[in-house]
Coordinates of N, CA and C in Angstrom, one line a residue:
X9 N 0.9 -1.2 0.0 CA 0.0 0.0 0.0 C 0.9 1.2 0.0
X10 N 0.6 2.1 -0.9 CA 1.4 3.3 -1.0 C 1.1 4.3 0.1
X11 N 1.9 5.3 0.3 CA 1.7 6.2 1.4 C 0.4 7.0 1.2
X12 N 0.1 7.4 0.0 CA -1.1 8.2 -0.3 C -2.3 7.4 0.0
X13 N -2.3 6.1 -0.4 CA -3.5 5.3 -0.1 C -3.7 5.1 1.4
X14 N -2.6 5.0 2.1 CA -2.6 4.8 3.6 C -3.2 6.0 4.2
X15 N -2.8 7.2 3.8 CA -3.3 8.5 4.3 C -4.8 8.6 4.0
X16 N -5.2 8.2 2.8 CA -6.6 8.3 2.4 C -7.4 7.3 3.3
X17 N -6.9 6.1 3.5 CA -7.7 5.2 4.3 C -7.8 5.6 5.7
X18 N -6.7 6.2 6.3 CA -6.8 6.7 7.6 C -7.7 7.9 7.8
X19 N -7.8 8.8 6.8 CA -8.7 9.9 6.8 C -10.2 9.4 6.7
X20 N -10.4 8.4 5.9 CA -11.8 7.9 5.8 C -12.2 7.3 7.1
X21 N -11.3 6.5 7.7 CA -11.6 5.9 9.0 C -11.8 7.0 10.1
X22 N -11.0 8.1 10.0 CA -11.2 9.2 11.0 C -12.6 9.8 10.8
X23 N -13.0 10.0 9.6 CA -14.4 10.6 9.4 C -15.5 9.6 9.9
X24 N -15.3 8.4 9.6 CA -16.3 7.4 10.1 C -16.3 7.4 11.6
X25 N -15.1 7.5 12.2 CA -15.1 7.5 13.7 C -15.7 8.8 14.2
X26 N -15.5 9.9 13.6 CA -16.2 11.1 14.0 C -17.7 11.1 14.0
X27 N -18.2 10.3 13.0 CA -19.6 10.2 12.9 C -20.2 9.1 13.9
X28 N -19.5 8.0 13.9 CA -20.0 6.8 14.7 C -19.8 7.0 16.2
X29 N -18.6 7.5 16.6 CA -18.3 7.6 18.0 C -19.3 8.3 18.9
X30 N -19.8 9.5 18.5 CA -20.8 10.2 19.3 C -22.1 9.4 19.4
X31 N -22.5 8.7 18.3 CA -23.7 7.9 18.3 C -23.6 6.7 19.2
X32 N -22.4 6.1 19.3 CA -22.2 4.9 20.1 C -22.1 5.4 21.6
X33 N -21.4 6.5 21.9 CA -21.2 6.9 23.3 C -22.5 7.4 23.8
X34 N -23.4 8.1 23.0 CA -24.6 8.6 23.4 C -25.6 7.5 23.7
X35 N -25.7 6.5 22.9 CA -26.6 5.4 23.1 C -28.0 5.8 22.7
X36 N -28.2 6.9 22.0 CA -29.5 7.3 21.5 C -30.4 7.9 22.6
X37 N -29.8 8.4 23.7 CA -30.6 9.0 24.8 C -30.8 10.5 24.7
X38 N -30.0 11.2 23.9 CA -30.2 12.6 23.9 C -31.1 13.0 22.7
X39 N -31.7 14.1 22.9 CA -32.6 14.6 21.9 C -32.0 15.8 21.1
X40 N -31.8 15.6 19.8 CA -31.2 16.7 19.0 C -32.2 17.6 18.5
X41 N -32.2 18.8 19.0 CA -33.2 19.8 18.5 C -32.4 21.1 18.2
X42 N -32.6 21.6 17.0 CA -31.9 22.8 16.6 C -32.6 24.1 17.0
X43 N -31.9 25.2 16.7 CA -32.5 26.5 17.1 C -33.8 26.8 16.3
X44 N -34.0 26.2 15.1 CA -35.2 26.5 14.4 C -36.4 26.0 15.2
X45 N -36.3 24.8 15.8 CA -37.4 24.3 16.6 C -37.7 25.1 17.8
X46 N -36.6 25.5 18.5 CA -36.7 26.3 19.7 C -37.3 27.7 19.4
X47 N -36.9 28.3 18.3 CA -37.5 29.6 17.9 C -38.9 29.5 17.6
X48 N -39.3 28.4 16.9 CA -40.7 28.2 16.5 C -41.6 28.0 17.7
X49 N -41.1 27.2 18.7 CA -41.8 27.0 19.9 C -42.0 28.3 20.7
X50 N -41.0 29.1 20.8 CA -41.0 30.4 21.5 C -42.0 31.3 20.8
X51 N -42.0 31.4 19.5 CA -42.9 32.2 18.7 C -44.4 31.8 18.9
X52 N -44.6 30.5 18.9 CA -46.0 30.0 19.2 C -46.5 30.2 20.6
X53 N -45.6 30.2 21.6 CA -45.9 30.5 22.9 C -46.4 32.0 23.1
X54 N -45.8 32.8 22.2 CA -46.1 34.3 22.3 C -47.3 34.6 21.4
X55 N -48.0 33.6 20.8 CA -49.2 33.8 20.1 C -49.1 33.9 18.6
X56 N -47.9 33.7 18.0 CA -47.7 33.7 16.6 C -48.3 32.5 15.9
X57 N -48.9 32.7 14.7 CA -49.5 31.6 14.0 C -48.6 31.3 12.8
X58 N -48.4 30.0 12.4 CA -47.7 29.7 11.2 C -48.4 30.2 10.0
X59 N -47.7 30.6 9.0 CA -48.3 31.1 7.7 C -48.7 30.0 6.8
X60 N -48.0 28.8 6.9 CA -48.3 27.7 6.0 C -47.8 26.4 6.6
X61 N -48.3 25.3 6.1 CA -47.9 24.0 6.6 C -46.9 23.4 5.6
X62 N -46.0 22.5 6.2 CA -45.0 21.9 5.3 C -45.7 21.0 4.3
X63 N -45.1 20.9 3.1 CA -45.6 20.0 2.1 C -45.1 18.6 2.4
X64 N -43.9 18.5 2.9 CA -43.4 17.1 3.2 C -42.8 17.1 4.6
X65 N -43.2 16.2 5.4 CA -42.6 16.0 6.7 C -41.9 14.7 6.8
X66 N -40.5 14.7 7.1 CA -39.8 13.5 7.2 C -40.3 12.6 8.4
X67 N -40.1 11.3 8.3 CA -40.7 10.4 9.3 C -40.0 10.6 10.6
X68 N -38.7 11.0 10.6 CA -38.0 11.1 11.9 C -37.0 12.3 11.8
X69 N -36.4 12.6 12.9 CA -35.4 13.7 12.9 C -34.1 13.2 12.2
X70 N -33.8 12.0 12.2 CA -32.6 11.5 11.6 C -32.8 11.6 10.0
X71 N -34.0 11.3 9.5 CA -34.2 11.5 8.1 C -34.1 12.9 7.7
X72 N -34.7 13.8 8.5 CA -34.6 15.2 8.3 C -33.2 15.7 8.3
X73 N -32.4 15.2 9.2 CA -31.0 15.6 9.3 C -30.2 15.1 8.1
X74 N -30.5 13.9 7.6 CA -29.9 13.3 6.5 C -30.2 14.1 5.2
X75 N -31.5 14.5 5.1 CA -31.9 15.3 3.9 C -31.2 16.6 3.9
X76 N -31.0 17.2 5.1 CA -30.4 18.5 5.2 C -28.9 18.3 4.8
X77 N -28.2 17.3 5.3 CA -26.9 17.0 4.9 C -26.7 16.8 3.4
X78 N -27.6 16.1 2.8 CA -27.6 15.8 1.4 C -27.7 17.1 0.6
X79 N -28.6 18.0 1.1 CA -28.8 19.3 0.4 C -27.5 20.1 0.5
X80 N -26.9 20.1 1.7 CA -25.6 20.8 1.9 C -24.5 20.3 1.0
X81 N -24.4 18.9 0.9 CA -23.4 18.3 0.0 C -23.6 18.7 -1.4
X82 N -24.9 18.6 -1.9 CA -25.1 19.0 -3.3 C -24.8 20.5 -3.5
X83 N -25.1 21.4 -2.6 CA -24.8 22.8 -2.7 C -23.3 23.0 -2.7
X84 N -22.6 22.3 -1.9 CA -21.1 22.4 -1.8 C -20.5 21.9 -3.1
X85 N -21.1 20.8 -3.7 CA -20.6 20.3 -4.9 C -20.8 21.2 -6.1
X86 N -21.9 21.9 -6.2 CA -22.2 22.8 -7.2 C -21.3 24.0 -7.0
X87 N -21.1 24.5 -5.8 CA -20.3 25.7 -5.6 C -18.8 25.3 -6.0
X88 N -18.3 24.2 -5.6 CA -17.0 23.8 -5.9 C -16.8 23.6 -7.4
X89 N -17.8 23.1 -8.1 CA -17.7 23.0 -9.6 C -17.6 24.4 -10.2
X90 N -18.5 25.3 -9.8 CA -18.5 26.6 -10.4 C -17.2 27.3 -10.1
X91 N -16.7 27.3 -8.9 CA -15.4 27.9 -8.6 C -14.3 27.3 -9.4
X92 N -14.3 26.0 -9.5 CA -13.2 25.3 -10.3 C -13.3 25.7 -11.8
X93 N -14.5 25.9 -12.3 CA -14.6 26.3 -13.7 C -14.1 27.7 -13.9
X94 N -14.5 28.6 -12.9 CA -14.0 30.0 -13.0 C -12.5 30.1 -12.9
X95 N -11.9 29.3 -12.0 CA -10.5 29.4 -11.8 C -9.8 28.8 -13.0
X96 N -10.3 27.8 -13.6 CA -9.7 27.1 -14.8 C -9.8 27.9 -16.0
X97 N -10.7 28.9 -16.0 CA -10.9 29.7 -17.2 C -9.7 30.6 -17.5
X98 N -9.0 31.2 -16.6 CA -7.9 32.0 -16.8 C -6.7 31.3 -17.5
X99 N -6.3 30.2 -17.0 CA -5.2 29.5 -17.7 C -5.6 29.1 -19.1
X100 N -6.9 28.7 -19.3 CA -7.3 28.3 -20.7 C -7.3 29.5 -21.6
X101 N -7.6 30.7 -21.1 CA -7.6 31.9 -21.9 C -6.1 32.3 -22.2
X102 N -5.3 32.1 -21.3 CA -3.8 32.4 -21.5 C -3.2 31.5 -22.5
X103 N -3.5 30.2 -22.4 CA -2.9 29.3 -23.4 C -3.5 29.5 -24.8
X104 N -4.7 30.0 -24.9 CA -5.3 30.3 -26.2 C -4.6 31.6 -26.8
X105 N -4.3 32.5 -25.9 CA -3.6 33.8 -26.4 C -2.2 33.5 -26.8
X106 N -1.6 32.5 -26.2 CA -0.2 32.2 -26.5 C -0.1 31.3 -27.7
X107 N -1.1 31.0 -28.4 CA -1.1 30.3 -29.6 C -1.5 28.8 -29.5
X108 N -2.2 28.5 -28.3 CA -2.7 27.2 -28.1 C -1.7 26.1 -27.8
X109 N -0.5 26.5 -27.4 CA 0.5 25.5 -26.9 C 0.6 25.4 -25.5

């Protein structure tokens, strides 16, 4: 195994450990609630009424969190692609100006 593959494998194991370790140590006893839910509860206690109902409600908080993570990953991928295209445009224009070599 080459050094770069070893580093890659260790990084992947580290990411898996960062995700799995809190879930294992917690044992599923804590309740994960974000600031959105807290703010909504506070607003409803003060008499505010929701303007609309959700079109889709995930079956559990874990599914909702997974969908949010998927949305963030897709957004990050699109942003990375656009920035990469914009950054690669300058060298391509320079090589075209230099005669295409």
